[in-house]
Short mmCIF file of C-alpha atoms and ligand atoms in Angstrom, two decimals:
data_model
loop_
_atom_site.label_atom_id
_atom_site.label_comp_id
_atom_site.label_asym_id
_atom_site.label_seq_id
_atom_site.Cartn_x
_atom_site.Cartn_y
_atom_site.Cartn_z
CA UNK A 1 -3.26 174.49 -50.54
CA UNK A 2 -1.70 172.59 -47.72
CA UNK A 3 0.74 175.48 -47.20
CA UNK A 4 -2.17 177.95 -47.16
CA UNK A 5 -3.92 175.90 -44.52
CA UNK A 6 -0.80 175.60 -42.37
CA UNK A 7 -0.21 179.35 -42.59
CA UNK A 8 -3.83 180.09 -41.78
CA UNK A 9 -3.61 177.87 -38.72
CA UNK A 10 -0.44 179.53 -37.47
CA UNK A 11 -1.66 183.08 -38.11
CA UNK A 12 -5.06 182.43 -36.56
CA UNK A 13 -3.63 180.72 -33.50
CA UNK A 14 -1.36 183.69 -32.82
CA UNK A 15 -4.18 186.18 -33.36
CA UNK A 16 -6.46 184.28 -30.99
CA UNK A 17 -3.74 184.05 -28.35
CA UNK A 18 -3.17 187.82 -28.32
CA UNK A 19 -6.83 188.91 -28.27
CA UNK A 20 -8.01 190.76 -25.11
CA UNK A 21 -11.74 191.23 -25.50
CA UNK A 22 -14.69 188.95 -26.22
CA UNK A 23 -15.83 191.25 -29.01
CA UNK A 24 -12.45 191.06 -30.75
CA UNK A 25 -12.49 187.26 -30.33
CA UNK A 26 -15.87 187.05 -32.04
CA UNK A 27 -14.47 189.17 -34.88
CA UNK A 28 -11.65 186.63 -35.29
CA UNK A 29 -14.07 183.71 -35.30
CA UNK A 30 -16.09 185.30 -38.08
CA UNK A 31 -12.94 186.23 -39.96
CA UNK A 32 -11.43 182.70 -39.87
CA UNK A 33 -14.26 180.20 -39.44
CA UNK A 34 -17.32 182.17 -40.56
CA UNK A 35 -19.34 181.31 -43.71
CA UNK A 36 -17.36 183.85 -45.71
CA UNK A 37 -14.25 183.41 -43.56
CA UNK A 38 -10.74 182.61 -44.68
CA UNK A 39 -11.06 178.82 -44.18
CA UNK A 40 -14.17 178.65 -46.37
CA UNK A 41 -12.41 180.71 -48.97
CA UNK A 42 -9.48 178.32 -49.11
CA UNK A 43 -11.78 175.30 -49.26
CA UNK A 44 -13.52 176.79 -52.25
CA UNK A 45 -10.40 175.74 -54.20
CA UNK A 46 -11.02 172.04 -53.33
CA UNK A 47 -12.78 171.52 -56.64
CA UNK A 48 -9.59 172.01 -58.55
CA UNK A 49 -7.77 169.23 -56.66
CA UNK A 50 -7.23 165.73 -58.04
CA UNK A 51 -9.52 163.01 -56.55
CA UNK A 52 -6.48 161.44 -54.81
CA UNK A 53 -5.48 164.68 -53.08
CA UNK A 54 -8.95 165.67 -52.00
CA UNK A 55 -9.33 163.40 -48.91
CA UNK A 56 -5.86 164.32 -47.62
CA UNK A 57 -6.44 168.07 -47.90
CA UNK A 58 -9.94 167.58 -46.52
CA UNK A 59 -8.50 165.88 -43.48
CA UNK A 60 -5.96 168.67 -42.97
CA UNK A 61 -8.69 171.30 -43.33
CA UNK A 62 -10.78 169.51 -40.72
CA UNK A 63 -7.83 169.31 -38.38
CA UNK A 64 -7.18 173.08 -38.81
CA UNK A 65 -10.83 173.87 -38.23
CA UNK A 66 -11.02 171.81 -35.07
CA UNK A 67 -7.75 173.20 -33.75
CA UNK A 68 -8.94 176.76 -34.31
CA UNK A 69 -12.35 176.04 -32.78
CA UNK A 70 -10.57 174.67 -29.73
CA UNK A 71 -8.34 177.75 -29.49
CA UNK A 72 -11.38 179.97 -29.79
CA UNK A 73 -13.26 178.07 -27.06
CA UNK A 74 -10.27 178.21 -24.77
CA UNK A 75 -9.72 181.94 -25.34
CA UNK A 76 -13.44 182.54 -24.86
CA UNK A 77 -13.36 180.73 -21.53
CA UNK A 78 -10.29 182.68 -20.36
CA UNK A 79 -11.75 186.05 -21.33
CA UNK A 80 -15.08 185.34 -19.63
CA UNK A 81 -13.25 184.33 -16.48
CA UNK A 82 -11.18 187.51 -16.62
CA UNK A 83 -14.27 189.62 -17.18
CA UNK A 84 -16.05 188.14 -14.14
CA UNK A 85 -12.92 188.58 -12.02
CA UNK A 86 -12.64 192.23 -13.10
CA UNK A 87 -16.30 192.85 -12.32
CA UNK A 88 -15.99 191.26 -8.88
CA UNK A 89 -12.92 193.36 -8.15
CA UNK A 90 -14.67 196.55 -9.26
CA UNK A 91 -17.77 195.84 -7.18
CA UNK A 92 -15.97 194.93 -4.01
CA UNK A 93 -17.75 196.56 -1.05
CA UNK A 94 -15.67 197.88 1.81
CA UNK A 95 -17.92 197.12 4.73
CA UNK A 96 -15.59 199.02 7.06
CA UNK A 97 -16.38 202.38 5.34
CA UNK A 98 -18.44 204.75 7.50
CA UNK A 99 -22.15 204.81 6.49
CA UNK A 100 -24.16 207.81 5.32
CA UNK A 101 -25.93 209.09 8.41
CA UNK A 102 -29.40 210.56 8.09
CA UNK A 103 -30.38 212.59 11.12
CA UNK A 104 -33.78 211.48 12.39
CA UNK A 105 -36.48 214.13 12.41
CA UNK A 106 -39.18 214.30 15.04
CA UNK A 107 -42.60 215.77 15.70
CA UNK A 108 -42.49 219.48 16.60
CA UNK A 109 -43.37 220.06 20.28
CA UNK A 110 -46.53 221.97 19.28
CA UNK A 111 -47.78 219.15 17.08
CA UNK A 112 -46.75 216.64 19.69
CA UNK A 113 -48.99 218.37 22.27
CA UNK A 114 -51.85 218.67 19.77
CA UNK A 115 -51.47 214.94 19.00
CA UNK A 116 -51.51 214.01 22.68
CA UNK A 117 -54.57 216.16 23.41
CA UNK A 118 -56.39 214.64 20.43
CA UNK A 119 -55.44 211.14 21.58
CA UNK A 120 -56.80 211.74 25.07
CA UNK A 121 -60.12 213.12 23.85
CA UNK A 122 -60.52 210.40 21.22
CA UNK A 123 -60.28 208.05 24.20
CA UNK A 124 -63.13 209.97 25.86
CA UNK A 125 -65.35 209.56 22.79
CA UNK A 126 -64.72 212.92 21.09
CA UNK A 127 -64.46 213.54 17.34
CA UNK A 128 -61.93 215.89 15.71
CA UNK A 129 -63.43 218.72 13.65
CA UNK A 130 -61.70 221.20 11.36
CA UNK A 131 -62.77 224.39 9.65
CA UNK A 132 -61.54 227.43 7.73
CA UNK A 133 -58.96 229.87 9.09
CA UNK A 134 -60.60 232.70 7.15
CA UNK A 135 -63.95 233.23 8.82
CA UNK A 136 -66.98 235.46 8.73
CA UNK A 137 -67.85 237.79 11.58
CA UNK A 138 -70.88 235.56 12.19
CA UNK A 139 -69.01 232.30 12.92
CA UNK A 140 -66.17 233.94 14.80
CA UNK A 141 -68.20 236.37 16.97
CA UNK A 142 -71.92 236.77 16.43
CA UNK A 143 -72.93 233.12 16.88
CA UNK A 144 -70.68 233.05 19.94
CA UNK A 145 -72.72 235.63 21.83
CA UNK A 146 -70.04 238.26 21.34
CA UNK A 147 -71.79 241.62 20.93
CA UNK A 148 -70.70 244.13 18.28
CA UNK A 149 -69.15 246.41 20.88
CA UNK A 150 -67.16 243.63 22.58
CA UNK A 151 -63.46 244.58 22.85
CA UNK A 152 -62.38 241.32 21.14
CA UNK A 153 -64.04 242.55 17.95
CA UNK A 154 -61.94 245.69 17.99
CA UNK A 155 -59.68 246.38 15.02
CA UNK A 156 -56.92 246.39 17.62
CA UNK A 157 -57.42 242.72 18.40
CA UNK A 158 -58.60 241.01 15.22
CA UNK A 159 -57.10 240.78 11.74
CA UNK A 160 -59.84 241.93 9.35
CA UNK A 161 -59.36 241.15 5.67
CA UNK A 162 -59.80 244.03 3.21
CA UNK A 163 -62.78 242.46 1.40
CA UNK A 164 -66.14 240.86 2.14
CA UNK A 165 -66.01 241.53 5.88
CA UNK A 166 -63.92 238.43 6.45
CA UNK A 167 -61.38 237.96 9.22
CA UNK A 168 -58.75 235.52 10.46
CA UNK A 169 -60.36 233.35 13.15
CA UNK A 170 -59.33 234.36 16.66
CA UNK A 171 -60.25 230.96 18.13
CA UNK A 172 -61.40 227.56 16.84
CA UNK A 173 -64.86 228.03 18.41
CA UNK A 174 -66.03 228.95 14.90
CA UNK A 175 -65.32 225.34 13.87
CA UNK A 176 -67.62 224.13 16.62
CA UNK A 177 -70.41 226.48 15.59
CA UNK A 178 -70.16 225.04 12.08
CA UNK A 179 -70.11 221.51 13.53
CA UNK A 180 -73.24 222.15 15.63
CA UNK A 181 -75.05 223.55 12.58
CA UNK A 182 -74.37 220.24 10.80
CA UNK A 183 -75.03 217.78 13.67
CA UNK A 184 -77.81 217.17 16.15
CA UNK A 185 -76.98 216.67 19.83
CA UNK A 186 -75.57 214.81 21.62
CA UNK A 187 -72.14 215.93 20.41
CA UNK A 188 -68.57 215.56 21.67
CA UNK A 189 -66.08 217.41 19.51
CA UNK A 190 -62.60 218.91 19.67
CA UNK A 191 -61.27 221.56 17.33
CA UNK A 192 -57.48 221.89 17.10
CA UNK A 193 -55.93 224.51 14.85
CA UNK A 194 -54.14 227.72 14.05
CA UNK A 195 -55.64 231.00 15.22
CA UNK A 196 -54.76 234.69 14.79
CA UNK A 197 -54.73 237.71 17.08
CA UNK A 198 -53.45 241.16 16.43
CA UNK A 199 -50.80 241.01 19.15
CA UNK A 200 -47.33 242.51 19.14
CA UNK A 201 -44.92 239.62 19.40
CA UNK A 202 -43.13 239.32 22.73
CA UNK A 203 -42.08 236.52 25.09
CA UNK A 204 -45.67 235.45 25.75
CA UNK A 205 -47.55 236.66 22.64
CA UNK A 206 -47.59 235.61 19.02
CA UNK A 207 -49.92 236.86 16.28
CA UNK A 208 -50.29 233.28 15.05
CA UNK A 209 -50.72 230.52 17.60
CA UNK A 210 -52.57 227.25 18.18
CA UNK A 211 -55.57 226.24 20.16
CA UNK A 212 -57.50 223.11 21.00
CA UNK A 213 -61.10 223.62 22.02
CA UNK A 214 -63.48 220.98 23.24
CA UNK A 215 -67.26 221.00 23.29
CA UNK A 216 -69.84 218.58 24.69
CA UNK A 217 -73.60 219.06 24.31
CA UNK A 218 -76.14 216.62 25.72
CA UNK A 219 -79.22 216.39 27.92
CA UNK A 220 -78.35 217.12 31.52
CA UNK A 221 -74.65 218.00 31.29
CA UNK A 222 -73.48 219.96 34.35
CA UNK A 223 -70.41 221.76 35.60
CA UNK A 224 -69.53 218.51 37.40
CA UNK A 225 -69.21 216.75 34.02
CA UNK A 226 -66.91 219.57 32.89
CA UNK A 227 -64.76 219.19 36.00
CA UNK A 228 -64.56 215.40 35.69
CA UNK A 229 -63.60 215.65 32.01
CA UNK A 230 -60.86 218.22 32.66
CA UNK A 231 -59.59 216.27 35.68
CA UNK A 232 -59.15 213.16 33.53
CA UNK A 233 -57.52 215.26 30.80
CA UNK A 234 -55.00 216.75 33.25
CA UNK A 235 -54.30 213.32 34.75
CA UNK A 236 -53.44 211.87 31.34
CA UNK A 237 -51.58 214.95 30.14
CA UNK A 238 -49.32 215.28 33.19
CA UNK A 239 -49.23 211.58 34.00
CA UNK A 240 -50.58 212.01 37.53
CA UNK A 241 -53.51 213.45 39.50
CA UNK A 242 -52.59 217.06 40.21
CA UNK A 243 -54.40 219.53 42.49
CA UNK A 244 -56.71 221.68 40.33
CA UNK A 245 -58.56 224.89 41.00
CA UNK A 246 -61.31 226.63 39.07
CA UNK A 247 -61.22 230.43 39.32
CA UNK A 248 -64.33 232.34 38.25
CA UNK A 249 -63.75 234.13 34.96
CA UNK A 250 -65.60 235.54 31.99
CA UNK A 251 -66.02 234.54 28.34
CA UNK A 252 -68.87 235.84 26.16
CA UNK A 253 -69.77 232.29 25.04
CA UNK A 254 -69.90 230.54 28.44
CA UNK A 255 -71.81 231.16 31.65
CA UNK A 256 -70.54 230.47 34.22
CA UNK A 257 -66.91 230.61 33.09
CA UNK A 258 -63.68 229.62 34.81
CA UNK A 259 -59.92 229.56 34.41
CA UNK A 260 -58.30 226.29 35.38
CA UNK A 261 -55.00 226.11 37.24
CA UNK A 262 -53.05 222.99 38.10
CA UNK A 263 -50.46 222.73 40.85
CA UNK A 264 -47.30 221.24 39.41
CA UNK A 265 -43.81 221.18 40.88
CA UNK A 266 -44.99 223.53 43.66
CA UNK A 267 -46.45 226.22 41.38
CA UNK A 268 -50.00 227.02 40.29
CA UNK A 269 -50.08 227.09 36.49
CA UNK A 270 -52.94 228.46 34.43
CA UNK A 271 -53.61 225.83 31.74
CA UNK A 272 -57.03 226.46 30.22
CA UNK A 273 -60.30 228.36 30.19
CA UNK A 274 -63.73 226.75 30.29
CA UNK A 275 -67.42 227.10 31.14
CA UNK A 276 -70.98 226.01 30.51
CA UNK A 277 -72.09 226.93 26.98
CA UNK A 278 -74.16 230.13 27.03
CA UNK A 279 -77.84 229.47 26.08
CA UNK A 280 -77.55 232.17 23.38
CA UNK A 281 -74.87 230.07 21.62
CA UNK A 282 -77.17 227.02 21.69
CA UNK A 283 -80.02 229.12 20.29
CA UNK A 284 -77.80 230.46 17.50
CA UNK A 285 -77.25 226.92 16.14
CA UNK A 286 -80.89 225.90 16.61
CA UNK A 287 -80.48 223.78 19.75
CA UNK A 288 -83.17 224.16 22.43
CA UNK A 289 -81.42 225.36 25.64
CA UNK A 290 -84.41 224.05 27.65
CA UNK A 291 -83.49 220.52 26.53
CA UNK A 292 -79.74 220.65 26.07
CA UNK A 293 -76.83 221.96 28.10
CA UNK A 294 -73.15 221.72 27.38
CA UNK A 295 -69.65 222.59 28.44
CA UNK A 296 -66.66 223.90 26.52
CA UNK A 297 -62.99 224.58 27.17
CA UNK A 298 -60.07 225.99 25.26
CA UNK A 299 -56.36 225.65 25.73
CA UNK A 300 -53.52 227.54 24.13
CA UNK A 301 -51.08 225.00 22.75
CA UNK A 302 -48.02 227.29 22.94
CA UNK A 303 -48.81 228.14 26.54
CA UNK A 304 -49.19 224.48 27.34
CA UNK A 305 -45.86 223.65 25.68
CA UNK A 306 -44.12 226.37 27.71
CA UNK A 307 -45.65 225.14 30.97
CA UNK A 308 -44.95 221.49 30.27
CA UNK A 309 -41.38 221.97 29.00
CA UNK A 310 -40.60 224.91 31.29
CA UNK A 311 -39.27 227.58 28.95
CA UNK A 312 -40.40 231.19 29.04
CA UNK A 313 -40.22 232.62 25.51
CA UNK A 314 -42.93 231.63 23.01
CA UNK A 315 -40.61 232.57 20.13
CA UNK A 316 -38.45 229.52 20.87
CA UNK A 317 -41.26 227.43 19.35
CA UNK A 318 -40.99 229.19 16.01
CA UNK A 319 -37.25 229.67 15.53
CA UNK A 320 -36.35 226.10 14.51
CA UNK A 321 -33.42 225.99 16.91
CA UNK A 322 -32.44 222.34 17.19
CA UNK A 323 -30.95 222.91 20.65
CA UNK A 324 -34.54 223.38 21.87
CA UNK A 325 -36.37 221.07 19.48
CA UNK A 326 -34.11 218.06 20.13
CA UNK A 327 -34.96 218.13 23.84
CA UNK A 328 -38.57 217.04 23.33
C1 LIG B 1 -59.16 229.97 26.50
C2 LIG B 1 -60.58 229.80 26.74
C3 LIG B 1 -62.56 228.83 25.90
C4 LIG B 1 -64.57 228.06 24.89
C5 LIG B 1 -63.22 228.38 24.80
C6 LIG B 1 -66.51 227.58 23.46
C7 LIG B 1 -66.91 227.20 22.21
C8 LIG B 1 -68.25 227.14 21.91
C9 LIG B 1 -69.17 227.45 22.85
C10 LIG B 1 -68.72 227.86 24.06
CL1 LIG B 1 -68.75 226.67 20.36
N1 LIG B 1 -67.43 227.91 24.37
N2 LIG B 1 -65.21 227.64 23.72
C11 LIG B 1 -65.21 228.20 26.09
C12 LIG B 1 -64.53 228.67 27.20
C13 LIG B 1 -63.18 228.98 27.09
O1 LIG B 1 -61.21 229.11 25.73
O2 LIG B 1 -58.47 230.48 27.33
N3 LIG B 1 -58.68 229.55 25.36
C14 LIG B 1 -57.29 229.63 25.04
#
């Protein structure tokens, strides 16, 4: 039995010394020192020994067990150290490697202008209103004092949908009609959005474009209030007080009406259209024109972008060419 124990110790020590993984080491532990391991199996023969021999063999067995346990602990410690070292080596980060660059996006110049216009009018106490792009003839034309034979209602100028006499809105005024139906005066509202005209696309026309309209209705509003509002708008939009002129014009929904030009970098630029709301429009939404007056204006966002950024082809705004977009 002593020889068995000595052999077991030698064999186990060698096996433990050559093991390379923690799993394999655990296997060895179970195999040699486990409940059903080789040491236990040998010790099962203790019963057959003489009472004199028993303590001696017992002591040897204990010595073998402790020696193997020590070898196992040592090997375990070494393997854990090696595993941590390998993990650290594998996860080493080379901080000198170039990073992954993500190009920064930005607001499209059209949205940027819409945002700025909204911001300015919010500051003047206006509310933003939205409405449908598919409209009825009533909201787009009839309520806006535009008679059935008006050229704007021509098939040549408006996209009519095949069913239900619907059309694609030609301006965002329809949004303001809807807003007035829902609110009592006084009102201050702006309506930004996409509008549609049946135009052949060229350098200055697009069938789909954007507009911001503003509308104020109150007791006693005059053309002077309109001028003061637009003057403040231009001052904030261009960053300085620019010379402005109002040229008499015509819109079905305003009377009187005017086109507004600003003088910028030596040139007169047409930037918006405006006027005092026609009494027929007020009547259409149930406002009494004897009590209330109002002013309105509309600006074409694309036109404004071209004036402000000084390029001359509207199609540049839609072609996603970064050489243009990255400039603004
Ligand atoms: C332009 C001119 C304009 C309006 C829009 C308006 C709306 C209502 C009542 C009266 Cl609900 N007027 N809008 C008035 C004058 C001009 O737009 O050149 N737009 C690009």
